[in-house]
XYZ file of C-alpha atoms in Angstrom:
760
model
C 0.000 0.000 0.000
C 1.524 3.312 -1.041
C -0.199 5.438 1.640
C -1.496 4.281 5.006
C -3.997 6.261 7.040
C -3.908 3.994 10.100
C -1.097 3.873 12.647
C 0.327 1.238 14.949
C -1.283 1.788 18.348
C -0.218 0.390 21.701
C -2.316 0.151 24.870
C -1.583 2.447 27.799
C -1.649 -0.571 30.146
C -0.066 -4.014 29.902
C -3.179 -6.178 30.466
C -1.253 -9.402 30.984
C 0.439 -9.315 27.599
C -2.805 -9.966 25.708
C -4.686 -6.660 25.394
C -7.791 -5.990 23.371
C -7.988 -2.926 21.114
C -11.278 -1.447 20.004
C -12.505 1.204 17.567
C -16.109 2.131 16.712
C -17.167 3.917 13.515
C -20.189 5.065 11.549
C -20.194 4.478 7.822
C -20.793 7.580 5.771
C -24.251 8.031 4.284
C -25.413 9.157 0.870
C -23.169 6.925 -1.240
C -25.407 3.917 -1.720
C -24.711 0.458 -0.409
C -21.349 -1.019 0.449
C -19.730 -2.467 -2.670
C -16.666 -3.838 -0.907
C -14.845 -3.657 2.389
C -11.215 -4.689 2.775
C -9.448 -4.947 6.108
C -5.652 -4.704 6.348
C -4.239 -6.008 9.626
C -0.821 -6.272 11.196
C 0.788 -6.188 14.611
C 3.960 -5.905 16.587
C 3.189 -9.215 18.226
C 0.408 -11.440 16.897
C -3.175 -10.424 16.295
C -6.692 -11.738 15.737
C -9.169 -9.299 14.209
C -12.920 -8.970 14.637
C -15.565 -7.000 12.756
C -18.885 -6.508 14.507
C -18.289 -9.456 16.800
C -17.180 -11.944 14.153
C -13.679 -13.160 13.310
C -12.414 -11.351 10.236
C -10.473 -14.429 9.117
C -9.469 -17.917 10.144
C -5.795 -16.941 9.819
C -3.714 -17.495 12.948
C -0.659 -15.874 14.528
C -0.850 -12.959 12.075
C 1.504 -11.414 10.903
C 3.848 -14.294 11.647
C 7.594 -14.000 12.067
C 9.681 -11.988 9.630
C 12.840 -9.897 9.808
C 10.892 -7.345 11.843
C 13.692 -4.783 11.810
C 12.999 -4.185 8.107
C 9.833 -6.081 7.243
C 6.502 -6.559 9.004
C 3.841 -8.284 6.956
C 0.180 -7.381 6.813
C -2.839 -9.514 6.003
C -5.613 -8.438 3.656
C -9.143 -9.776 4.148
C -12.466 -9.224 2.429
C -14.945 -8.259 5.180
C -17.746 -6.924 2.971
C -20.309 -9.201 4.608
C -19.300 -8.139 8.117
C -19.514 -4.329 8.055
C -22.639 -2.395 8.986
C -23.860 1.156 9.457
C -22.098 1.061 12.804
C -18.923 -0.963 12.600
C -16.857 -2.071 15.565
C -13.306 -3.225 14.834
C -11.526 -5.312 17.461
C -7.959 -6.549 17.719
C -6.789 -9.185 20.201
C -3.014 -9.057 20.658
C -0.459 -11.560 21.904
C 3.301 -11.632 22.376
C 4.122 -14.012 19.539
C 7.649 -13.927 18.165
C 7.926 -10.148 18.455
C 7.896 -9.897 22.254
C 7.749 -13.481 23.478
C 10.594 -15.754 24.443
C 12.996 -16.767 21.688
C 16.105 -18.963 21.745
C 17.562 -21.013 24.575
C 18.990 -17.866 26.180
C 15.886 -17.176 28.245
C 15.556 -13.776 26.603
C 12.420 -12.137 25.246
C 11.304 -8.889 23.616
C 14.260 -8.989 21.219
C 12.364 -6.874 18.696
C 10.554 -4.477 20.997
C 8.993 -3.992 24.409
C 5.562 -2.727 23.309
C 2.814 -4.709 21.652
C 0.889 -2.813 18.996
C -1.952 -3.390 16.582
C -2.588 -2.020 13.118
C -5.890 -2.104 11.218
C -7.084 -0.179 8.206
C -10.577 -0.701 6.824
C -11.250 0.536 3.299
C -14.944 0.682 2.461
C -15.982 1.335 -1.121
C -19.573 2.360 -1.800
C -21.837 1.865 -4.789
C -21.034 5.330 -6.181
C -17.272 4.725 -5.995
C -16.667 6.782 -2.873
C -14.132 5.279 -0.427
C -14.128 5.694 3.343
C -10.966 4.759 5.224
C -11.045 3.846 8.913
C -8.259 2.581 11.118
C -6.273 2.406 14.294
C -5.366 5.772 15.785
C -5.279 7.531 19.152
C -9.099 7.448 19.403
C -9.082 3.688 20.027
C -9.307 2.174 23.491
C -7.714 -0.858 25.109
C -8.763 -3.339 27.741
C -8.139 -6.744 29.282
C -8.851 -10.081 27.652
C -9.471 -13.469 29.189
C -5.853 -14.393 28.443
C -3.672 -13.751 31.476
C -0.363 -15.030 30.055
C 0.852 -16.114 26.637
C 4.108 -17.265 25.133
C 4.966 -19.475 22.169
C 7.372 -21.572 24.248
C 5.593 -21.598 27.584
C 1.906 -21.734 26.644
C -1.231 -19.725 27.300
C -3.343 -19.138 30.397
C -7.038 -18.304 29.936
C -9.522 -17.350 32.646
C -13.029 -17.946 31.327
C -14.474 -15.831 34.163
C -12.888 -12.760 32.564
C -14.431 -13.241 29.131
C -16.806 -10.438 28.106
C -17.999 -10.512 24.508
C -19.613 -7.086 24.957
C -16.343 -5.399 24.011
C -17.273 -5.972 20.371
C -20.785 -4.528 20.710
C -21.676 -0.947 19.689
C -21.608 1.554 22.519
C -19.459 -0.585 24.824
C -17.716 1.248 27.645
C -15.912 0.018 30.757
C -13.925 1.700 33.549
C -11.308 -1.029 33.115
C -10.508 0.195 29.628
C -7.820 2.802 28.898
C -6.512 4.784 25.993
C -3.881 3.929 23.413
C -0.936 5.798 21.977
C 0.306 5.892 18.441
C 3.795 4.593 17.800
C 6.279 6.537 15.756
C 6.790 3.528 13.509
C 8.082 3.367 9.962
C 5.086 2.124 8.000
C 7.310 1.643 4.964
C 8.338 -1.696 6.450
C 4.785 -2.999 6.071
C 4.715 -5.561 3.259
C 2.058 -8.003 2.075
C 2.391 -11.708 2.716
C 4.084 -13.621 -0.091
C 3.494 -17.011 1.472
C 0.296 -18.545 2.832
C -1.094 -17.748 6.286
C -1.071 -20.074 9.281
C -4.374 -21.880 9.752
C -5.985 -24.867 11.402
C -5.389 -27.721 8.961
C -6.702 -30.795 10.806
C -8.142 -32.086 14.075
C -7.322 -35.330 15.888
C -9.249 -37.074 18.648
C -7.426 -38.882 21.469
C -6.706 -42.554 20.913
C -6.097 -43.337 24.579
C -6.689 -41.841 28.033
C -5.065 -43.474 31.074
C -3.157 -42.996 34.308
C 0.640 -43.199 34.392
C 2.551 -45.228 36.998
C 2.752 -42.080 39.152
C -1.006 -41.481 38.871
C -0.837 -38.701 36.267
C -3.608 -38.508 33.690
C -2.154 -38.895 30.196
C -3.726 -38.529 26.759
C -2.293 -39.932 23.527
C -3.353 -38.349 20.223
C -1.594 -41.055 18.205
C 0.468 -38.621 16.131
C 3.284 -36.207 16.899
C 1.856 -32.885 15.734
C 2.090 -29.134 16.070
C -0.733 -26.992 17.367
C -2.709 -27.065 20.581
C -5.525 -28.829 22.405
C -9.070 -27.472 22.435
C -10.774 -28.266 25.719
C -14.533 -28.514 26.218
C -15.123 -28.739 29.941
C -17.576 -27.858 32.692
C -16.621 -27.669 36.346
C -16.598 -25.543 39.493
C -15.953 -21.854 39.000
C -12.319 -20.978 39.568
C -11.000 -24.506 39.210
C -8.032 -24.872 36.873
C -7.324 -27.466 34.191
C -3.641 -27.725 33.298
C -2.374 -29.307 30.065
C 1.331 -30.055 29.630
C 2.557 -31.218 26.241
C 5.404 -33.476 25.096
C 6.355 -35.631 22.138
C 7.205 -38.890 23.903
C 6.887 -40.898 27.078
C 9.783 -42.120 29.178
C 9.348 -44.744 31.891
C 5.625 -44.406 31.369
C 5.600 -40.693 32.202
C 5.547 -37.527 30.095
C 9.021 -37.038 28.571
C 9.635 -33.329 29.109
C 13.463 -33.161 29.284
C 13.831 -32.497 25.515
C 11.747 -29.336 25.956
C 14.609 -27.804 27.959
C 13.212 -24.575 29.451
C 9.987 -24.453 27.383
C 7.059 -25.030 29.727
C 4.666 -26.015 26.921
C 1.808 -25.720 29.406
C -1.686 -24.287 28.994
C -3.835 -23.352 32.002
C -7.596 -22.971 31.776
C -9.584 -21.425 34.641
C -13.224 -22.515 34.532
C -16.217 -20.167 34.671
C -18.592 -22.585 36.352
C -20.534 -23.144 33.130
C -19.777 -25.009 29.907
C -16.437 -23.648 28.698
C -14.508 -24.068 25.465
C -10.833 -23.151 25.588
C -8.590 -22.821 22.531
C -5.128 -21.309 23.145
C -4.547 -19.626 19.785
C -1.683 -17.402 21.012
C 0.750 -20.300 21.376
C 1.632 -23.625 19.799
C 3.242 -26.850 20.956
C 4.947 -29.861 19.428
C 3.359 -32.909 21.031
C 1.733 -36.291 20.829
C 1.008 -36.697 24.536
C -0.690 -34.387 27.018
C -0.628 -34.610 30.781
C -3.904 -33.381 32.265
C -4.290 -32.006 35.770
C -7.483 -30.797 37.425
C -10.021 -32.298 35.026
C -13.370 -32.298 36.836
C -14.193 -35.890 37.758
C -10.701 -37.168 36.996
C -9.586 -39.756 34.478
C -12.917 -41.551 34.201
C -14.813 -38.334 33.450
C -12.236 -37.346 30.849
C -12.343 -40.791 29.267
C -16.137 -40.558 29.068
C -16.008 -37.069 27.526
C -13.515 -38.231 24.916
C -15.605 -41.310 24.210
C -18.595 -39.047 23.548
C -16.592 -37.058 20.994
C -15.727 -34.118 23.241
C -13.377 -33.252 26.047
C -10.042 -32.745 24.313
C -9.275 -32.311 20.617
C -5.838 -31.755 19.094
C -5.907 -28.891 16.592
C -3.165 -29.192 13.963
C -1.750 -25.825 12.919
C 0.519 -25.080 9.960
C 1.085 -22.689 7.129
C -1.760 -23.478 4.761
C 0.178 -25.386 2.107
C -1.532 -27.401 -0.623
C -0.456 -31.046 -0.647
C 0.947 -31.907 -4.075
C 3.023 -35.091 -3.867
C 2.201 -38.623 -2.741
C 4.175 -41.847 -2.449
C 3.356 -45.440 -1.481
C 5.025 -48.827 -1.687
C 4.437 -52.439 -0.754
C 6.499 -51.903 2.420
C 4.537 -50.372 5.329
C 7.719 -49.261 7.110
C 8.846 -47.242 4.095
C 5.366 -45.759 3.833
C 5.475 -44.732 7.489
C 8.907 -43.150 6.940
C 7.457 -41.085 4.119
C 4.421 -40.129 6.187
C 6.756 -39.094 9.006
C 8.478 -36.686 6.621
C 5.096 -35.248 5.650
C 4.120 -34.680 9.290
C 7.555 -33.281 10.091
C 7.247 -30.734 7.329
C 3.668 -29.892 8.242
C 4.653 -29.132 11.814
C 7.837 -27.227 11.082
C 6.499 -25.183 8.173
C 4.651 -22.893 10.554
C 5.270 -19.492 8.962
C 9.042 -20.108 9.117
C 10.828 -23.362 8.142
C 11.983 -24.253 11.645
C 14.296 -26.922 12.948
C 11.862 -28.113 15.597
C 8.481 -27.044 17.015
C 8.646 -27.983 20.701
C 11.676 -26.837 22.720
C 13.110 -23.410 23.500
C 14.406 -22.976 19.955
C 12.000 -23.293 16.976
C 14.269 -21.247 14.732
C 14.623 -21.006 10.964
C 17.924 -22.864 10.729
C 19.249 -22.431 7.230
C 21.048 -25.778 7.058
C 17.874 -27.764 7.680
C 15.964 -26.224 4.797
C 19.013 -26.309 2.508
C 18.936 -30.089 2.935
C 15.173 -30.550 2.753
C 13.995 -28.011 0.148
C 13.722 -30.469 -2.802
C 11.613 -32.814 -0.685
C 9.466 -29.948 0.557
C 8.724 -28.743 -2.960
C 7.424 -32.194 -3.916
C 5.329 -32.914 -0.839
C 3.549 -29.548 -0.778
C 3.275 -26.438 -2.907
C 6.013 -24.618 -0.994
C 6.911 -22.071 -3.677
C 5.503 -18.925 -2.093
C 6.261 -20.079 1.446
C 9.947 -20.333 0.546
C 9.902 -17.147 -1.526
C 8.607 -15.346 1.554
C 11.356 -16.798 3.743
C 14.017 -16.011 1.136
C 12.900 -12.382 1.271
C 13.831 -12.334 4.958
C 17.090 -14.149 4.244
C 18.052 -11.472 1.733
C 17.235 -8.692 4.207
C 19.297 -10.268 6.971
C 22.149 -10.818 4.514
C 21.964 -7.250 3.211
C 22.302 -5.849 6.725
C 25.135 -8.202 7.742
C 27.684 -7.454 5.023
C 26.630 -10.378 2.869
C 26.597 -12.922 5.688
C 23.794 -15.461 5.459
C 23.179 -16.193 9.143
C 22.661 -19.536 10.817
C 18.953 -18.803 11.279
C 16.412 -16.659 9.415
C 14.942 -14.488 10.846
C 18.210 -13.981 12.705
C 17.363 -13.517 16.352
C 20.704 -15.112 17.273
C 22.440 -11.837 16.470
C 20.992 -10.523 19.736
C 22.453 -13.236 21.991
C 25.890 -14.569 22.835
C 26.707 -17.576 20.667
C 28.019 -20.833 22.133
C 31.816 -20.704 22.264
C 32.232 -23.716 19.991
C 30.446 -21.835 17.179
C 32.936 -19.005 17.201
C 32.096 -15.578 15.803
C 29.241 -15.997 13.302
C 30.463 -16.093 9.740
C 29.562 -17.639 6.414
C 29.200 -21.390 6.916
C 28.942 -24.201 4.377
C 25.523 -25.795 3.813
C 23.849 -23.411 6.267
C 24.714 -20.174 4.454
C 24.435 -22.047 1.142
C 20.663 -22.036 1.674
C 20.711 -18.673 -0.140
C 21.616 -20.600 -3.304
C 20.383 -24.150 -2.782
C 16.837 -23.242 -1.704
C 15.950 -20.964 -4.654
C 17.515 -23.528 -6.974
C 15.271 -26.243 -5.517
C 12.226 -23.987 -5.936
C 13.209 -23.186 -9.533
C 13.695 -26.872 -10.319
C 10.327 -27.818 -8.848
C 8.185 -25.058 -10.316
C 10.060 -23.577 -13.275
C 9.231 -20.092 -11.988
C 11.903 -17.758 -13.366
C 10.768 -15.088 -10.919
C 12.274 -17.145 -8.070
C 15.759 -16.920 -9.578
C 15.319 -13.250 -10.454
C 14.329 -12.397 -6.878
C 17.047 -14.508 -5.279
C 19.913 -13.812 -7.679
C 21.391 -10.772 -5.866
C 21.479 -12.828 -2.665
C 23.009 -15.791 -4.498
C 25.742 -13.561 -5.946
C 26.492 -11.916 -2.628
C 26.852 -15.239 -0.842
C 28.997 -16.879 -3.519
C 31.352 -13.902 -3.587
C 31.621 -13.946 0.186
C 32.516 -17.644 0.036
C 35.191 -16.898 -2.561
C 36.622 -14.308 -0.212
C 37.045 -16.977 2.462
C 39.026 -19.409 0.339
C 42.658 -19.878 1.286
C 45.553 -19.307 -1.073
C 45.437 -23.009 -1.936
C 41.905 -22.567 -3.294
C 40.203 -24.513 -0.489
C 37.665 -23.405 2.100
C 39.787 -24.666 4.970
C 39.500 -21.964 7.640
C 36.821 -20.806 10.045
C 34.050 -22.566 11.958
C 31.941 -25.128 10.125
C 28.965 -27.170 11.297
C 30.203 -29.815 8.860
C 28.374 -33.138 8.785
C 26.327 -32.135 11.819
C 24.921 -34.986 13.947
C 27.043 -37.730 12.450
C 25.693 -40.801 14.294
C 29.223 -41.685 15.416
C 29.681 -38.332 17.172
C 29.218 -38.147 20.939
C 25.763 -36.898 22.022
C 27.292 -33.697 23.426
C 29.536 -33.065 20.392
C 27.216 -32.981 17.352
C 29.891 -31.241 15.259
C 32.477 -34.037 15.769
C 31.868 -35.854 12.503
C 34.054 -38.311 10.622
C 34.018 -36.021 7.586
C 36.665 -33.308 7.628
C 34.581 -30.115 7.895
C 36.782 -28.290 5.409
C 36.420 -31.056 2.835
C 32.659 -30.687 3.265
C 32.941 -26.890 3.053
C 34.975 -27.003 -0.160
C 32.483 -29.417 -1.726
C 29.603 -27.135 -0.780
C 31.464 -24.120 -2.168
C 31.850 -25.965 -5.471
C 28.151 -26.789 -5.636
C 27.220 -23.205 -4.818
C 29.518 -21.776 -7.501
C 28.166 -24.269 -10.029
C 24.526 -23.431 -9.253
C 25.135 -19.673 -9.344
C 26.797 -20.082 -12.746
C 23.778 -22.019 -14.013
C 21.356 -19.444 -12.598
C 23.312 -16.625 -14.230
C 23.169 -18.406 -17.578
C 19.400 -18.930 -17.284
C 18.923 -15.243 -16.495
C 21.149 -14.174 -19.392
C 23.878 -12.754 -17.163
C 26.860 -13.942 -19.166
C 29.455 -12.109 -17.112
C 28.390 -13.685 -13.828
C 27.969 -17.059 -15.526
C 31.610 -16.955 -16.604
C 32.729 -15.624 -13.227
C 31.230 -18.475 -11.257
C 32.013 -21.136 -13.822
C 35.614 -20.076 -13.318
C 35.201 -20.245 -9.531
C 33.741 -23.749 -9.791
C 36.568 -24.934 -12.036
C 39.174 -23.520 -9.675
C 37.539 -25.254 -6.705
C 37.440 -28.523 -8.635
C 41.152 -28.269 -9.382
C 42.049 -27.396 -5.787
C 39.839 -30.137 -4.383
C 41.361 -32.753 -6.678
C 44.909 -31.610 -5.933
C 44.632 -31.443 -2.154
C 41.853 -33.817 -1.173
C 41.917 -36.680 -3.702
C 44.742 -39.214 -3.844
C 44.464 -42.423 -5.888
C 40.681 -42.301 -5.709
C 40.597 -41.763 -1.920
C 39.092 -38.529 -0.590
C 40.461 -36.994 2.600
C 38.706 -38.374 5.697
C 37.588 -41.429 3.684
C 33.986 -41.600 4.925
C 30.553 -41.915 3.372
C 29.653 -38.231 3.473
C 32.636 -36.926 1.498
C 32.160 -39.537 -1.237
C 28.416 -38.922 -1.416
C 28.844 -35.152 -1.801
C 31.713 -35.436 -4.283
C 29.730 -37.818 -6.501
C 26.413 -35.970 -6.472
C 27.932 -32.495 -6.765
C 29.960 -33.581 -9.810
C 33.377 -32.410 -8.665
C 35.226 -35.577 -9.672
C 36.639 -36.675 -13.007
C 35.326 -39.898 -14.471
C 38.059 -42.175 -13.093
C 37.895 -40.660 -9.606
C 34.109 -40.794 -9.695
C 34.154 -44.500 -10.446
C 36.638 -45.106 -7.633
C 34.580 -42.973 -5.275
C 31.456 -44.986 -6.068
C 33.230 -48.244 -5.290
C 34.661 -46.871 -2.064
C 31.293 -45.470 -1.002
C 29.673 -48.850 -1.534
C 32.469 -50.527 0.461
C 31.956 -48.137 3.358
C 28.195 -48.629 3.315
C 28.659 -52.395 3.279
C 31.256 -52.212 6.072
C 28.790 -50.265 8.227
C 26.347 -53.146 7.984
C 24.109 -50.883 5.925
C 23.600 -48.614 8.908
C 23.560 -44.860 8.452
C 26.926 -43.153 8.913
C 26.062 -39.667 7.636
C 24.810 -36.475 9.277
C 23.039 -33.369 7.970
C 25.423 -32.851 5.044
C 25.683 -36.381 3.697
C 22.264 -37.850 4.391
C 20.335 -36.065 1.596
C 22.807 -37.347 -1.008
C 24.080 -40.782 -0.006
C 21.404 -42.877 -1.732
C 21.674 -40.759 -4.883
C 25.437 -41.239 -4.902
C 25.086 -45.011 -4.614
C 22.442 -45.106 -7.336
C 24.411 -42.906 -9.729
C 27.506 -45.105 -9.483
C 25.766 -48.427 -10.068
C 25.129 -49.488 -6.483
C 21.339 -49.353 -6.401
C 20.917 -52.438 -4.270
C 23.263 -51.000 -1.643
C 21.082 -47.882 -1.579
C 18.013 -50.042 -0.996
C 19.705 -52.006 1.779
C 20.652 -48.714 3.441
C 17.062 -47.525 3.120
C 15.530 -50.729 4.490
C 17.852 -51.200 7.471
C 15.885 -51.246 10.732
C 18.716 -51.373 13.259
C 20.005 -48.177 14.829
C 21.148 -45.901 13.211
C 18.877 -46.009 10.181
C 15.887 -44.310 8.623
C 13.580 -47.130 9.663
C 14.851 -47.591 13.228
C 12.685 -44.679 14.486
C 9.716 -46.187 12.626
C 10.193 -49.472 14.498
C 10.246 -47.424 17.715
C 6.850 -45.920 16.934
C 7.982 -42.600 15.468
C 5.341 -40.587 13.629
C 7.693 -37.761 12.594
C 11.365 -37.583 11.592
C 13.758 -37.342 14.540
C 16.635 -34.912 15.021
C 19.013 -37.709 15.935
C 19.039 -41.169 14.464
C 18.642 -42.383 18.058
C 16.616 -39.633 19.699
C 15.081 -42.528 21.591
C 17.385 -45.364 22.539
C 16.418 -49.012 22.010
C 15.515 -49.377 25.703
C 12.899 -46.627 25.361
C 14.870 -43.915 27.134
C 15.528 -40.495 25.616
C 18.961 -39.756 24.146
C 21.026 -37.949 26.799
C 22.094 -35.211 24.376
C 20.858 -31.700 25.117
C 19.475 -31.450 21.582
C 16.944 -34.244 21.251
C 13.947 -33.400 19.132
C 11.418 -35.914 17.862
C 10.230 -33.620 15.063
C 13.095 -32.463 12.828
C 12.563 -32.842 9.095
C 16.178 -32.575 7.859
C 17.107 -36.273 7.993
C 13.884 -37.024 6.102
C 15.446 -35.551 2.947
C 15.770 -39.129 1.673
C 12.161 -38.890 0.493
C 13.399 -36.863 -2.476
C 15.262 -39.986 -3.595
C 12.175 -42.089 -2.904
C 10.124 -39.920 -5.241
C 12.665 -39.850 -8.075
C 14.300 -43.274 -7.914
C 11.918 -45.654 -6.165
C 8.794 -43.906 -7.425
C 10.397 -43.052 -10.756
C 9.110 -39.495 -11.171
C 11.605 -36.662 -11.706
C 11.864 -33.373 -13.629
C 13.997 -33.313 -16.768
C 13.332 -29.590 -17.074
C 12.430 -27.121 -14.324
C 8.750 -27.187 -13.482
C 8.310 -30.661 -15.013
C 7.931 -29.286 -18.525
C 9.753 -32.490 -19.452
C 9.483 -35.443 -17.102
C 11.640 -38.481 -16.500
C 9.711 -41.662 -15.794
C 12.398 -44.086 -14.640
C 11.440 -46.330 -11.719
C 14.305 -48.434 -10.387
C 12.829 -51.316 -8.387
C 14.867 -53.050 -5.726
C 15.041 -54.080 -2.117
C 12.340 -56.669 -2.511
C 9.620 -54.074 -3.042
C 6.752 -55.465 -5.084
C 5.243 -52.167 -6.166
C 5.432 -48.418 -5.705
C 3.402 -45.465 -6.850
C 3.986 -41.748 -6.759
C 2.103 -38.723 -8.001
C 2.667 -35.000 -8.215
C 0.471 -32.042 -9.054
C 2.987 -30.299 -11.300
C 2.471 -26.741 -12.577
C 0.990 -28.410 -15.693
C -1.290 -30.941 -14.007
C -1.116 -34.393 -12.474
C 1.878 -36.619 -13.208
C 1.974 -40.126 -11.791
C 3.896 -43.393 -11.986
C 2.870 -46.837 -10.764
C 5.023 -49.928 -11.136
C 4.464 -53.569 -10.196
C 6.745 -56.601 -10.230
C 5.121 -59.926 -10.920
C 6.048 -63.097 -12.787
C 9.455 -61.699 -13.752
C 7.929 -58.680 -15.411
C 7.947 -54.970 -14.630
C 4.657 -53.259 -15.420
C 4.673 -49.472 -15.501
C 1.718 -47.103 -15.794
C 2.426 -43.389 -16.193
C 0.288 -40.276 -16.527
C 1.885 -37.326 -18.318
C 0.145 -33.957 -17.815
C -1.089 -31.718 -20.659
C 1.464 -29.555 -22.406
C 4.406 -31.717 -21.362
C 6.299 -34.741 -22.559
C 8.078 -37.531 -20.746
C 11.057 -39.775 -21.289
C 10.311 -43.397 -20.353
C 13.522 -45.018 -19.181
C 12.927 -48.686 -18.451
C 15.362 -51.593 -17.954
C 16.847 -53.104 -21.109
C 15.053 -50.618 -23.373
C 15.976 -47.519 -25.278
C 14.603 -44.255 -23.939
C 11.138 -43.543 -25.309
C 9.639 -40.063 -25.616
C 5.892 -39.932 -24.977
C 3.386 -37.096 -25.122
C 0.722 -36.118 -22.607
C -1.698 -38.854 -21.660
C -1.765 -42.274 -20.010
C 0.855 -44.847 -20.927
C 1.422 -48.473 -19.935
C 4.471 -50.612 -20.611
C 5.618 -54.095 -19.651
C 9.234 -55.249 -19.520
C 10.523 -58.778 -18.970
C 13.334 -58.758 -16.415
C 16.138 -61.255 -16.417
C 17.245 -60.258 -12.890
C 14.999 -58.641 -10.301
C-alpha cells in the first residue's frame, strides 16, 4: 500500500500481555450500499481481528515471524459481509515472536517492548466513494481473558474474565484505557508472499489413562504441532492444566527435551460449559498430561468417548499437498508419512528446525537439505519465496553474511563458544543458493531466480573471499556433517568427515549453481565468473583432497557429496562410487552420515551403479537407520538417528527433538528413484519416468500435481515382469527409461508398458 492512514497503536496498560484494542465507527451516508470492504491487519506481536463481533479471518498468529527490523507483513481480508452502518473493529493481541521468548537464552522482547496493533478498513460504496477507517489515538484498550501467553511456555485463559460485549456498539468500561500511536516506519509494512497459518486438521485422542505415578495422560496417536481445544464444565475458579510433550519415558511424560519451554496451557473454569482454545501459542506434542479435570480420568475418558473433552488442533502454514508416495512396504510408507508430518509441523510461517523446545528457529542448514523434498510434498513455492525475502534482508544488513537462522534472532544473543564468531558457513549459508535452486527446479518459476539472484551472488562472492591461497575453504568454523551418528551426544559437530572437505564441496556446488542461474537469467558475465570459480575449486579439491581415488577423511559423506555435486573426473568418480559402496557395506548398511551427507548418499550409490546398496541402506531397521525410528513408533522424523534409545529412554544429548525434518530428505530420492518421477526440465515441462525397483519391493506409486497438471507413476513386479503405468500432464512430454530398453519419448496422456526382467 503506497499510503497508510492507520497507525500502529499500543495500549496504555499491559493487560497481561494480551490486550484488546477497540474502535467504533459510523459508515458515511449518501453513497449507496457497500460495494466492498477490505481490512488490512498487522501487529507488533500477533493479532486476531474482529468485525462486529465476528472473526475477520481464520488466519492465525498474524503477521507471523519476519525480519521485523525491516519487514513486518500485513494480512488483507475481504470483510464486505461483516460491516454495517455502525462498525466495531476489534484486535486481540499476543506476544508471539515479536515480544515473546525466543532462543535457549531465556531472553524475550528482542524486537521491541511494546505490543501494537494495526488495522485499516477501506470501504468502497456503490457510487465509488471510499471511506478509510483505522487504528489511531481514538481507540481504546482493555483486558482479555488471556492472562499469560508465550509461544514456548503456553497460554493461560480465565473464562471468568471473558466479556464478549467489548465488540458490541456503545461498549464502555472503567477497566478500559486509551492507546498511543507509535512513531513507527510504515514503509516496512509488506504483504504476505506465502500462505497464512491456519488450522489444517483435528485429531481425537486414541487413549486416556493414568501413568505409573497417577498422572492422567492422553495420547493423540500422532506427533503434531498446534494445541488442544478443551470442552469442559466444572466448578468456578477450578483450573485445568495441560502439559505437552512428544514422547513418554518410563511411562511418564518425557519433558526433558523441551529444555526450558514449559509447553503448558492453564484454563480457569467459569462454572458453566467452557470451550478453551489457546490460539496465542503452539506446541509440538503427541502426549498431554492433564491435571485438574473435573471428575478425573474416568470423566475425561467418558467425555472423549462421547466425541468431546479434548481435541488436538493441527496448525501449519496453509500449504496445498501436491506429492504422494506409497510402496508395498509399510515401514517405508510410514517413513514417508513421518516426513510429511515433520514438514507440516515445522512449516509454521518459518521453516523451523523443531516445534517444541526453546528454539524453533529457521535454521538455514535444515531447509538447505530438505527443500527439494518440501517442494514435492507440498506447494512450498511462495512459502519459501517469503522466507528467502527475509534471508536477503538479513544478509543485506550483515555485510553479505547469510546467518545460521532466518529471521536472525541469534544476532541478539551470545553464541556458544564452539560456534565461534558468526560467519559464512557451508551448507547453512548455502541455503541462499540451494533453496531458490530447488524452488526453480520444482516449479520452473523464473521469478524465483530473479528475486534470489542478488542474494546468491552476494553469498557466492563472500565464500570466494574466504578461500585460502590453496583454493580450499579450509578456515573458520563449520557445522560440517552435523549430527554424524558416530559423534558423541554432546559433540554434534564431531563428525568423521573433515569439515573443510565438506565446506569445499559445498562451495563448489554453490559456484556451479550460481553459474547455471546466471546463464538462465542471461547474465553472461556472472555465468563466466562463477564457472571459473567452480573450475578452480574442482582443481584445488582434486589436488589437495583426492589421492588415488581416496578422498580426505575417507567416509561416506565426502564420497556422497563429491559424486552428487559432480566435482570428480570420471576415473575418480568411479573409484569414489566403489569406495562409497564398500563403506556402506562395512557399516552393515547402517547410516553413517549427518546433515550434510544424508540427503545425497542414496543418490550417490544409485548414480555409481550401487542401487541395491542404496536399498539395503534404506531398508535397514537397526540403529542408526531411517527405519529404526519407525520401528520405535515414530510418527515424525527425529533430530538424531537415536533420539530414543532401544531401551525406550531419551537420548542424553541436550538437543533431542522428535520432530526435525532434515534427515527425512531421503524422500526426495524415494520420489525420483523408487517412485520413478523426476523433472527433466524445471517445473516438469519435461518429465523423467524411470522407476528403479529393488530391495524386494513389489510395487510403488507416486504422483505429483505439477504446474501443468497431475503426473503419476505406478510400477508392479510380478512373474518376472515390470509393469509401468504413467500419466503425463497436458502440455508436457516424458522420457520413459525402463530396464533393457531404449529411452522412449511420450506425449501427454496415459501410458502403460511391460518389460521382462532377467534379474529382479
